[in-house]
């Protein structure tokens, strides 16, 4: 592409993004396109001859943007609300332009070393001790996969060589989690060959937190039955309700039993930066691995997941394979990031984390997190104070689970239809987007706060729309 | 970040990138920083208070850029040379700004449907039949992992439930590849619990291509010995020399034996677009899975790997787990991309592929690929014509393996020291960056062409620098 065409289009895109960031509300938050709309709008066959970028950009605005669900919209309250902050997006522009591939130190010394620096900073902010070494992956799914693979390496090192198939000397494995643990942990269990039966779901208490006594019992019973208790996945901030498993008590059990402890703090981990929340993180210093996703609640454009591991040499041992064409020698020992995972290639993700940690500073980050928690608490207060509305879980962070219970309606299926209709109605407004979950068989609406553009008026508007819908929907 | 600050910084970055793309040669291609330089230049502790972006950008230029190895430099000839083309970088700017997370259709209908359209286009360009369905992953490492996991699902569906540990009814697995197969296939074998012993390296012929007769013998012998022959990884364009395994003959063996065939065409797959190279791809239509990486030789900013699979419903069956909080119903059946892999979250990667396929068009892509092949052939010709230089492998695509053999030097260790010294000398020039490999115990220099900015003068300059170094280095 001629440099002048790049420059012109680049400036046009920056202006487009600036206008977009200034007022994302001009788009409905949940896309209104119907299944197949975009596929039908585009030619089924590839173009033979090239076109100027300006034409492609027109099609982007005309065809692609209507099919976008706007995660940048201040009324995005679904799943976990996120922010691709300004400094993060600017860093992504630079990373895309540099296009370095940080598999080896020499293929980009700065990408390798900046990852070390930025993850050192984040580790200190999270109050994790220095024996945790960090590595950046794309997603928490990949992080937990590496954590459990390393647990396998720790417990059964010869599986790396001999495998698990057709052997009579291995015990079937058990991995402990709760019904509220993220599904990615289950996917990792499947991939590693443990099988879905290996998942032992430990009962939870009435805050939906894993019960350490039940965990201890489960491990003892499994051991007696000939299973190998391999790992526990404890969560600080479960996906449905942001429940907090008691890591300290779970760590006690894991230490006693010699079982790997992985802490999934993908969403809520950043709250370890705040003194009032730090007690929830007690015991994390004794975990074997800990995941936090800056792309969730640390204003980082997707994707960037961080795995901190206290046994990184073991993780490297599980994954390091260096073919001839990737052998290098440097003037001093260096870290080659390809040794810390299955993915050989890796983007320069550390750049955005480093830039935004500097841009916001620790104080700026803490203030923004507190603001989100405050908004969630206000919303929870409105729910609590309103007749016919019911809150369905505690609110330790920035997510509220709740439902509307019309007078005289007690059948769970009727309540589900009613609340699902409310959800559809508010989401159709284009002003807000909420999602749902299911708690002990009860259908729950779910409002998640995490976008830097969200102000009280947006949360209040969600509440108005919900109240209106509760009055008007019929199913 | 205030929108005005974003706009100002964004325009500054676009101008910086435009100047960079206009003349990347102003930087040495291989970074001259020493191990630890950047770590020492940055504070070990995180910043408490925020800073304006302009200050951070100054540090980027002053501290980060010197630590960058410039994959955009026209003299980048190491590993596989790549290009983050203009339209690709512009698309990445938009994708970072939109920050959509395409796990479900509704979390971004356009990202989901554009992936289908762009992969349909690419599939047609590659002449793969319509029964191949595509999915975008980050890297070929993740693609081959999914391919082999699906092979496991096909051969032993109950491993998904019951696992492989502690069972007496499973046979040990064998996966076939050659000594030149990419190391990511081995990592996948480890991860899936097959163990490194499961890797059966099939002998190659004198073009370094896998021998189908030896493959058939290996499978027969393994079967007789009680192993389960699970999958073959055939490569079109191996990493060291871009050798081409005979897919057609291998497909015959795989069909006969009921063994999964995965074709790794991560680098060279794009050459299926060119009629003269199409015979090398014969038999690919009978593969079970086929990987091509647009971020390698299709001008796409890192990362974007495409897995085409003829048995995608089986892949979904291996990985689909839908928790309550991710259940959706739409007006018509939709594809939820989270069902096609281990990673729940995914960036809007299809945007860059779609934009650059339109920008270059099929004809434009073919012309650029041919130009790269032509440059490699010229370089190979110079090697062939020069006394004391030896070419070490055929050149089917755009990579040349070669070495210098001084008069009277025949000891392999001496030759390695001599050629490694040549490599260090040319890489220290800052004008070019080559890498090396090892072929049958022989140390080989390796020149890879794949950057859109590379012209004949850059390749000629590499040749001059090599010749100079060959005359002057002493070891």
JSON list of C-alpha atoms in Angstrom, two decimals, chain A residues 292-460:
[
{"chain": "A", "resi": 292, "resn": "UNK", "atom": "CA", "xyz": [-5.88, -12.40, 35.89]},
{"chain": "A", "resi": 293, "resn": "UNK", "atom": "CA", "xyz": [-7.17, -10.95, 32.60]},
{"chain": "A", "resi": 294, "resn": "UNK", "atom": "CA", "xyz": [-6.29, -7.32, 32.05]},
{"chain": "A", "resi": 295, "resn": "UNK", "atom": "CA", "xyz": [-8.64, -7.47, 29.05]},
{"chain": "A", "resi": 296, "resn": "UNK", "atom": "CA", "xyz": [-11.52, -7.94, 31.45]},
{"chain": "A", "resi": 297, "resn": "UNK", "atom": "CA", "xyz": [-11.37, -5.25, 34.12]},
{"chain": "A", "resi": 298, "resn": "UNK", "atom": "CA", "xyz": [-8.08, -3.51, 33.50]},
{"chain": "A", "resi": 299, "resn": "UNK", "atom": "CA", "xyz": [-9.04, -1.43, 30.47]},
{"chain": "A", "resi": 300, "resn": "UNK", "atom": "CA", "xyz": [-6.91, -3.47, 28.07]},
{"chain": "A", "resi": 301, "resn": "UNK", "atom": "CA", "xyz": [-8.12, -4.14, 24.55]},
{"chain": "A", "resi": 302, "resn": "UNK", "atom": "CA", "xyz": [-8.80, -7.80, 23.96]},
{"chain": "A", "resi": 303, "resn": "UNK", "atom": "CA", "xyz": [-6.72, -10.09, 24.18]},
{"chain": "A", "resi": 304, "resn": "UNK", "atom": "CA", "xyz": [-4.37, -10.25, 27.16]},
{"chain": "A", "resi": 305, "resn": "UNK", "atom": "CA", "xyz": [-4.50, -12.84, 29.91]},
{"chain": "A", "resi": 306, "resn": "UNK", "atom": "CA", "xyz": [-1.75, -13.16, 32.52]},
{"chain": "A", "resi": 307, "resn": "UNK", "atom": "CA", "xyz": [-0.78, -16.40, 34.21]},
{"chain": "A", "resi": 308, "resn": "UNK", "atom": "CA", "xyz": [1.36, -16.05, 37.31]},
{"chain": "A", "resi": 309, "resn": "UNK", "atom": "CA", "xyz": [2.99, -19.29, 38.28]},
{"chain": "A", "resi": 310, "resn": "UNK", "atom": "CA", "xyz": [5.13, -20.18, 41.28]},
{"chain": "A", "resi": 311, "resn": "UNK", "atom": "CA", "xyz": [6.58, -23.15, 39.42]},
{"chain": "A", "resi": 312, "resn": "UNK", "atom": "CA", "xyz": [7.47, -21.62, 36.08]},
{"chain": "A", "resi": 313, "resn": "UNK", "atom": "CA", "xyz": [10.53, -23.87, 35.56]},
{"chain": "A", "resi": 314, "resn": "UNK", "atom": "CA", "xyz": [8.15, -26.80, 35.66]},
{"chain": "A", "resi": 315, "resn": "UNK", "atom": "CA", "xyz": [5.82, -25.12, 33.17]},
{"chain": "A", "resi": 316, "resn": "UNK", "atom": "CA", "xyz": [8.81, -24.60, 30.87]},
{"chain": "A", "resi": 317, "resn": "UNK", "atom": "CA", "xyz": [9.81, -28.22, 31.31]},
{"chain": "A", "resi": 318, "resn": "UNK", "atom": "CA", "xyz": [6.33, -29.27, 30.25]},
{"chain": "A", "resi": 319, "resn": "UNK", "atom": "CA", "xyz": [6.40, -27.20, 27.07]},
{"chain": "A", "resi": 320, "resn": "UNK", "atom": "CA", "xyz": [9.91, -26.44, 25.98]},
{"chain": "A", "resi": 321, "resn": "UNK", "atom": "CA", "xyz": [10.91, -28.09, 22.70]},
{"chain": "A", "resi": 322, "resn": "UNK", "atom": "CA", "xyz": [13.55, -26.24, 20.75]},
{"chain": "A", "resi": 323, "resn": "UNK", "atom": "CA", "xyz": [14.08, -27.31, 17.14]},
{"chain": "A", "resi": 324, "resn": "UNK", "atom": "CA", "xyz": [17.33, -26.53, 15.35]},
{"chain": "A", "resi": 325, "resn": "UNK", "atom": "CA", "xyz": [15.91, -23.61, 13.42]},
{"chain": "A", "resi": 326, "resn": "UNK", "atom": "CA", "xyz": [15.00, -21.83, 16.66]},
{"chain": "A", "resi": 327, "resn": "UNK", "atom": "CA", "xyz": [18.22, -22.32, 18.57]},
{"chain": "A", "resi": 328, "resn": "UNK", "atom": "CA", "xyz": [19.97, -19.08, 19.43]},
{"chain": "A", "resi": 329, "resn": "UNK", "atom": "CA", "xyz": [22.83, -18.01, 21.59]},
{"chain": "A", "resi": 330, "resn": "UNK", "atom": "CA", "xyz": [23.01, -14.52, 23.05]},
{"chain": "A", "resi": 331, "resn": "UNK", "atom": "CA", "xyz": [25.62, -12.56, 24.95]},
{"chain": "A", "resi": 332, "resn": "UNK", "atom": "CA", "xyz": [23.88, -13.40, 28.22]},
{"chain": "A", "resi": 333, "resn": "UNK", "atom": "CA", "xyz": [21.12, -15.79, 29.26]},
{"chain": "A", "resi": 334, "resn": "UNK", "atom": "CA", "xyz": [17.77, -14.65, 27.90]},
{"chain": "A", "resi": 335, "resn": "UNK", "atom": "CA", "xyz": [14.17, -15.69, 28.19]},
{"chain": "A", "resi": 336, "resn": "UNK", "atom": "CA", "xyz": [12.63, -17.07, 25.01]},
{"chain": "A", "resi": 337, "resn": "UNK", "atom": "CA", "xyz": [8.90, -16.71, 25.41]},
{"chain": "A", "resi": 338, "resn": "UNK", "atom": "CA", "xyz": [8.15, -19.66, 23.12]},
{"chain": "A", "resi": 339, "resn": "UNK", "atom": "CA", "xyz": [9.42, -21.89, 25.95]},
{"chain": "A", "resi": 340, "resn": "UNK", "atom": "CA", "xyz": [6.53, -20.89, 28.20]},
{"chain": "A", "resi": 341, "resn": "UNK", "atom": "CA", "xyz": [3.67, -22.31, 26.25]},
{"chain": "A", "resi": 342, "resn": "UNK", "atom": "CA", "xyz": [2.13, -24.14, 23.38]},
{"chain": "A", "resi": 343, "resn": "UNK", "atom": "CA", "xyz": [1.92, -21.12, 21.13]},
{"chain": "A", "resi": 344, "resn": "UNK", "atom": "CA", "xyz": [5.17, -20.49, 19.28]},
{"chain": "A", "resi": 345, "resn": "UNK", "atom": "CA", "xyz": [4.13, -17.14, 17.88]},
{"chain": "A", "resi": 346, "resn": "UNK", "atom": "CA", "xyz": [3.01, -14.30, 20.09]},
{"chain": "A", "resi": 347, "resn": "UNK", "atom": "CA", "xyz": [1.98, -10.71, 19.53]},
{"chain": "A", "resi": 348, "resn": "UNK", "atom": "CA", "xyz": [3.57, -7.77, 21.33]},
{"chain": "A", "resi": 349, "resn": "UNK", "atom": "CA", "xyz": [0.81, -7.70, 23.93]},
{"chain": "A", "resi": 350, "resn": "UNK", "atom": "CA", "xyz": [2.92, -6.28, 26.74]},
{"chain": "A", "resi": 351, "resn": "UNK", "atom": "CA", "xyz": [3.01, -2.89, 25.03]},
{"chain": "A", "resi": 352, "resn": "UNK", "atom": "CA", "xyz": [-0.63, -2.07, 25.78]},
{"chain": "A", "resi": 353, "resn": "UNK", "atom": "CA", "xyz": [-0.37, -3.22, 29.37]},
{"chain": "A", "resi": 354, "resn": "UNK", "atom": "CA", "xyz": [2.75, -1.15, 29.98]},
{"chain": "A", "resi": 355, "resn": "UNK", "atom": "CA", "xyz": [1.28, 1.94, 28.32]},
{"chain": "A", "resi": 356, "resn": "UNK", "atom": "CA", "xyz": [-1.96, 1.86, 30.22]},
{"chain": "A", "resi": 357, "resn": "UNK", "atom": "CA", "xyz": [-0.40, 1.11, 33.59]},
{"chain": "A", "resi": 358, "resn": "UNK", "atom": "CA", "xyz": [1.63, 4.28, 33.08]},
{"chain": "A", "resi": 359, "resn": "UNK", "atom": "CA", "xyz": [-1.24, 6.28, 31.66]},
{"chain": "A", "resi": 360, "resn": "UNK", "atom": "CA", "xyz": [-3.66, 5.57, 34.50]},
{"chain": "A", "resi": 361, "resn": "UNK", "atom": "CA", "xyz": [-1.17, 4.91, 37.30]},
{"chain": "A", "resi": 362, "resn": "UNK", "atom": "CA", "xyz": [-2.07, 2.73, 40.26]},
{"chain": "A", "resi": 363, "resn": "UNK", "atom": "CA", "xyz": [-4.15, 5.48, 41.86]},
{"chain": "A", "resi": 364, "resn": "UNK", "atom": "CA", "xyz": [-6.10, 6.09, 38.69]},
{"chain": "A", "resi": 365, "resn": "UNK", "atom": "CA", "xyz": [-6.84, 2.41, 38.30]},
{"chain": "A", "resi": 366, "resn": "UNK", "atom": "CA", "xyz": [-8.00, 2.04, 41.90]},
{"chain": "A", "resi": 367, "resn": "UNK", "atom": "CA", "xyz": [-10.31, 5.05, 41.61]},
{"chain": "A", "resi": 368, "resn": "UNK", "atom": "CA", "xyz": [-11.95, 3.66, 38.47]},
{"chain": "A", "resi": 369, "resn": "UNK", "atom": "CA", "xyz": [-12.44, 0.21, 39.98]},
{"chain": "A", "resi": 370, "resn": "UNK", "atom": "CA", "xyz": [-14.00, 1.74, 43.08]},
{"chain": "A", "resi": 371, "resn": "UNK", "atom": "CA", "xyz": [-16.33, 3.76, 40.90]},
{"chain": "A", "resi": 372, "resn": "UNK", "atom": "CA", "xyz": [-17.53, 0.60, 39.17]},
{"chain": "A", "resi": 373, "resn": "UNK", "atom": "CA", "xyz": [-18.11, -1.17, 42.46]},
{"chain": "A", "resi": 374, "resn": "UNK", "atom": "CA", "xyz": [-19.98, 1.86, 43.72]},
{"chain": "A", "resi": 375, "resn": "UNK", "atom": "CA", "xyz": [-22.27, 1.87, 40.67]},
{"chain": "A", "resi": 376, "resn": "UNK", "atom": "CA", "xyz": [-23.01, -1.83, 41.14]},
{"chain": "A", "resi": 377, "resn": "UNK", "atom": "CA", "xyz": [-23.83, -1.28, 44.81]},
{"chain": "A", "resi": 378, "resn": "UNK", "atom": "CA", "xyz": [-26.21, 1.53, 43.98]},
{"chain": "A", "resi": 379, "resn": "UNK", "atom": "CA", "xyz": [-27.98, -0.66, 41.48]},
{"chain": "A", "resi": 380, "resn": "UNK", "atom": "CA", "xyz": [-28.12, -3.50, 44.03]},
{"chain": "A", "resi": 381, "resn": "UNK", "atom": "CA", "xyz": [-29.63, -1.03, 46.49]},
{"chain": "A", "resi": 382, "resn": "UNK", "atom": "CA", "xyz": [-32.37, -0.10, 44.03]},
{"chain": "A", "resi": 383, "resn": "UNK", "atom": "CA", "xyz": [-33.16, -3.76, 43.53]},
{"chain": "A", "resi": 384, "resn": "UNK", "atom": "CA", "xyz": [-33.20, -4.38, 47.27]},
{"chain": "A", "resi": 385, "resn": "UNK", "atom": "CA", "xyz": [-35.48, -1.43, 47.91]},
{"chain": "A", "resi": 386, "resn": "UNK", "atom": "CA", "xyz": [-37.97, -2.16, 45.15]},
{"chain": "A", "resi": 387, "resn": "UNK", "atom": "CA", "xyz": [-41.00, -4.32, 45.80]},
{"chain": "A", "resi": 388, "resn": "UNK", "atom": "CA", "xyz": [-41.34, -7.31, 43.50]},
{"chain": "A", "resi": 389, "resn": "UNK", "atom": "CA", "xyz": [-37.61, -7.28, 42.67]},
{"chain": "A", "resi": 390, "resn": "UNK", "atom": "CA", "xyz": [-35.33, -9.85, 44.21]},
{"chain": "A", "resi": 391, "resn": "UNK", "atom": "CA", "xyz": [-31.56, -9.92, 44.40]},
{"chain": "A", "resi": 392, "resn": "UNK", "atom": "CA", "xyz": [-30.22, -13.43, 43.89]},
{"chain": "A", "resi": 393, "resn": "UNK", "atom": "CA", "xyz": [-26.60, -13.20, 45.02]},
{"chain": "A", "resi": 394, "resn": "UNK", "atom": "CA", "xyz": [-24.21, -11.07, 47.04]},
{"chain": "A", "resi": 395, "resn": "UNK", "atom": "CA", "xyz": [-22.37, -8.28, 45.20]},
{"chain": "A", "resi": 396, "resn": "UNK", "atom": "CA", "xyz": [-18.70, -8.47, 46.18]},
{"chain": "A", "resi": 397, "resn": "UNK", "atom": "CA", "xyz": [-17.53, -6.64, 43.05]},
{"chain": "A", "resi": 398, "resn": "UNK", "atom": "CA", "xyz": [-19.41, -5.07, 40.13]},
{"chain": "A", "resi": 399, "resn": "UNK", "atom": "CA", "xyz": [-21.98, -7.66, 39.05]},
{"chain": "A", "resi": 400, "resn": "UNK", "atom": "CA", "xyz": [-25.58, -7.86, 40.26]},
{"chain": "A", "resi": 401, "resn": "UNK", "atom": "CA", "xyz": [-27.86, -10.90, 39.78]},
{"chain": "A", "resi": 402, "resn": "UNK", "atom": "CA", "xyz": [-31.55, -10.28, 40.27]},
{"chain": "A", "resi": 403, "resn": "UNK", "atom": "CA", "xyz": [-35.02, -10.93, 38.95]},
{"chain": "A", "resi": 404, "resn": "UNK", "atom": "CA", "xyz": [-38.53, -9.58, 38.91]},
{"chain": "A", "resi": 405, "resn": "UNK", "atom": "CA", "xyz": [-41.19, -11.56, 40.76]},
{"chain": "A", "resi": 406, "resn": "UNK", "atom": "CA", "xyz": [-44.69, -10.40, 39.84]},
{"chain": "A", "resi": 407, "resn": "UNK", "atom": "CA", "xyz": [-47.30, -10.70, 42.51]},
{"chain": "A", "resi": 408, "resn": "UNK", "atom": "CA", "xyz": [-48.57, -14.24, 42.73]},
{"chain": "A", "resi": 409, "resn": "UNK", "atom": "CA", "xyz": [-46.00, -15.72, 40.36]},
{"chain": "A", "resi": 410, "resn": "UNK", "atom": "CA", "xyz": [-44.00, -18.50, 41.99]},
{"chain": "A", "resi": 411, "resn": "UNK", "atom": "CA", "xyz": [-43.61, -21.13, 39.31]},
{"chain": "A", "resi": 412, "resn": "UNK", "atom": "CA", "xyz": [-39.96, -21.16, 38.18]},
{"chain": "A", "resi": 413, "resn": "UNK", "atom": "CA", "xyz": [-40.84, -21.69, 34.53]},
{"chain": "A", "resi": 414, "resn": "UNK", "atom": "CA", "xyz": [-43.26, -18.78, 34.56]},
{"chain": "A", "resi": 415, "resn": "UNK", "atom": "CA", "xyz": [-40.65, -16.62, 36.29]},
{"chain": "A", "resi": 416, "resn": "UNK", "atom": "CA", "xyz": [-38.11, -17.59, 33.67]},
{"chain": "A", "resi": 417, "resn": "UNK", "atom": "CA", "xyz": [-40.42, -16.70, 30.80]},
{"chain": "A", "resi": 418, "resn": "UNK", "atom": "CA", "xyz": [-41.30, -13.41, 32.48]},
{"chain": "A", "resi": 419, "resn": "UNK", "atom": "CA", "xyz": [-37.71, -12.39, 33.16]},
{"chain": "A", "resi": 420, "resn": "UNK", "atom": "CA", "xyz": [-36.48, -13.58, 29.78]},
{"chain": "A", "resi": 421, "resn": "UNK", "atom": "CA", "xyz": [-39.14, -11.36, 28.22]},
{"chain": "A", "resi": 422, "resn": "UNK", "atom": "CA", "xyz": [-37.94, -8.43, 30.34]},
{"chain": "A", "resi": 423, "resn": "UNK", "atom": "CA", "xyz": [-34.41, -9.11, 29.15]},
{"chain": "A", "resi": 424, "resn": "UNK", "atom": "CA", "xyz": [-35.43, -9.20, 25.51]},
{"chain": "A", "resi": 425, "resn": "UNK", "atom": "CA", "xyz": [-37.38, -6.00, 25.90]},
{"chain": "A", "resi": 426, "resn": "UNK", "atom": "CA", "xyz": [-34.58, -3.99, 27.52]},
{"chain": "A", "resi": 427, "resn": "UNK", "atom": "CA", "xyz": [-32.00, -5.36, 25.09]},
{"chain": "A", "resi": 428, "resn": "UNK", "atom": "CA", "xyz": [-34.23, -4.40, 22.16]},
{"chain": "A", "resi": 429, "resn": "UNK", "atom": "CA", "xyz": [-34.10, -0.79, 23.35]},
{"chain": "A", "resi": 430, "resn": "UNK", "atom": "CA", "xyz": [-30.57, -0.46, 22.03]},
{"chain": "A", "resi": 431, "resn": "UNK", "atom": "CA", "xyz": [-29.74, 1.58, 25.12]},
{"chain": "A", "resi": 432, "resn": "UNK", "atom": "CA", "xyz": [-28.52, -1.22, 27.35]},
{"chain": "A", "resi": 433, "resn": "UNK", "atom": "CA", "xyz": [-27.43, -4.84, 26.98]},
{"chain": "A", "resi": 434, "resn": "UNK", "atom": "CA", "xyz": [-27.71, -7.25, 29.89]},
{"chain": "A", "resi": 435, "resn": "UNK", "atom": "CA", "xyz": [-27.27, -11.02, 29.97]},
{"chain": "A", "resi": 436, "resn": "UNK", "atom": "CA", "xyz": [-28.64, -13.75, 32.18]},
{"chain": "A", "resi": 437, "resn": "UNK", "atom": "CA", "xyz": [-27.56, -16.79, 34.10]},
{"chain": "A", "resi": 438, "resn": "UNK", "atom": "CA", "xyz": [-29.16, -19.58, 36.06]},
{"chain": "A", "resi": 439, "resn": "UNK", "atom": "CA", "xyz": [-28.65, -20.02, 39.79]},
{"chain": "A", "resi": 440, "resn": "UNK", "atom": "CA", "xyz": [-29.84, -23.22, 41.40]},
{"chain": "A", "resi": 441, "resn": "UNK", "atom": "CA", "xyz": [-32.43, -23.60, 38.70]},
{"chain": "A", "resi": 442, "resn": "UNK", "atom": "CA", "xyz": [-33.57, -19.99, 38.98]},
{"chain": "A", "resi": 443, "resn": "UNK", "atom": "CA", "xyz": [-33.30, -17.74, 35.92]},
{"chain": "A", "resi": 444, "resn": "UNK", "atom": "CA", "xyz": [-31.40, -14.58, 36.87]},
{"chain": "A", "resi": 445, "resn": "UNK", "atom": "CA", "xyz": [-30.89, -11.27, 35.11]},
{"chain": "A", "resi": 446, "resn": "UNK", "atom": "CA", "xyz": [-27.35, -10.08, 35.37]},
{"chain": "A", "resi": 447, "resn": "UNK", "atom": "CA", "xyz": [-25.97, -6.53, 35.26]},
{"chain": "A", "resi": 448, "resn": "UNK", "atom": "CA", "xyz": [-22.17, -6.24, 34.98]},
{"chain": "A", "resi": 449, "resn": "UNK", "atom": "CA", "xyz": [-20.31, -2.96, 35.25]},
{"chain": "A", "resi": 450, "resn": "UNK", "atom": "CA", "xyz": [-16.81, -2.54, 33.87]},
{"chain": "A", "resi": 451, "resn": "UNK", "atom": "CA", "xyz": [-16.76, 0.04, 31.11]},
{"chain": "A", "resi": 452, "resn": "UNK", "atom": "CA", "xyz": [-14.92, 3.30, 31.72]},
{"chain": "A", "resi": 453, "resn": "UNK", "atom": "CA", "xyz": [-17.65, 5.25, 29.94]},
{"chain": "A", "resi": 454, "resn": "UNK", "atom": "CA", "xyz": [-20.40, 3.99, 32.22]},
{"chain": "A", "resi": 455, "resn": "UNK", "atom": "CA", "xyz": [-21.80, 6.65, 34.53]},
{"chain": "A", "resi": 456, "resn": "UNK", "atom": "CA", "xyz": [-24.59, 6.57, 37.04]},
{"chain": "A", "resi": 457, "resn": "UNK", "atom": "CA", "xyz": [-27.08, 7.84, 34.47]},
{"chain": "A", "resi": 458, "resn": "UNK", "atom": "CA", "xyz": [-26.50, 4.75, 32.32]},
{"chain": "A", "resi": 459, "resn": "UNK", "atom": "CA", "xyz": [-27.09, 2.41, 35.25]},
{"chain": "A", "resi": 460, "resn": "UNK", "atom": "CA", "xyz": [-30.17, 4.40, 36.22]}
]
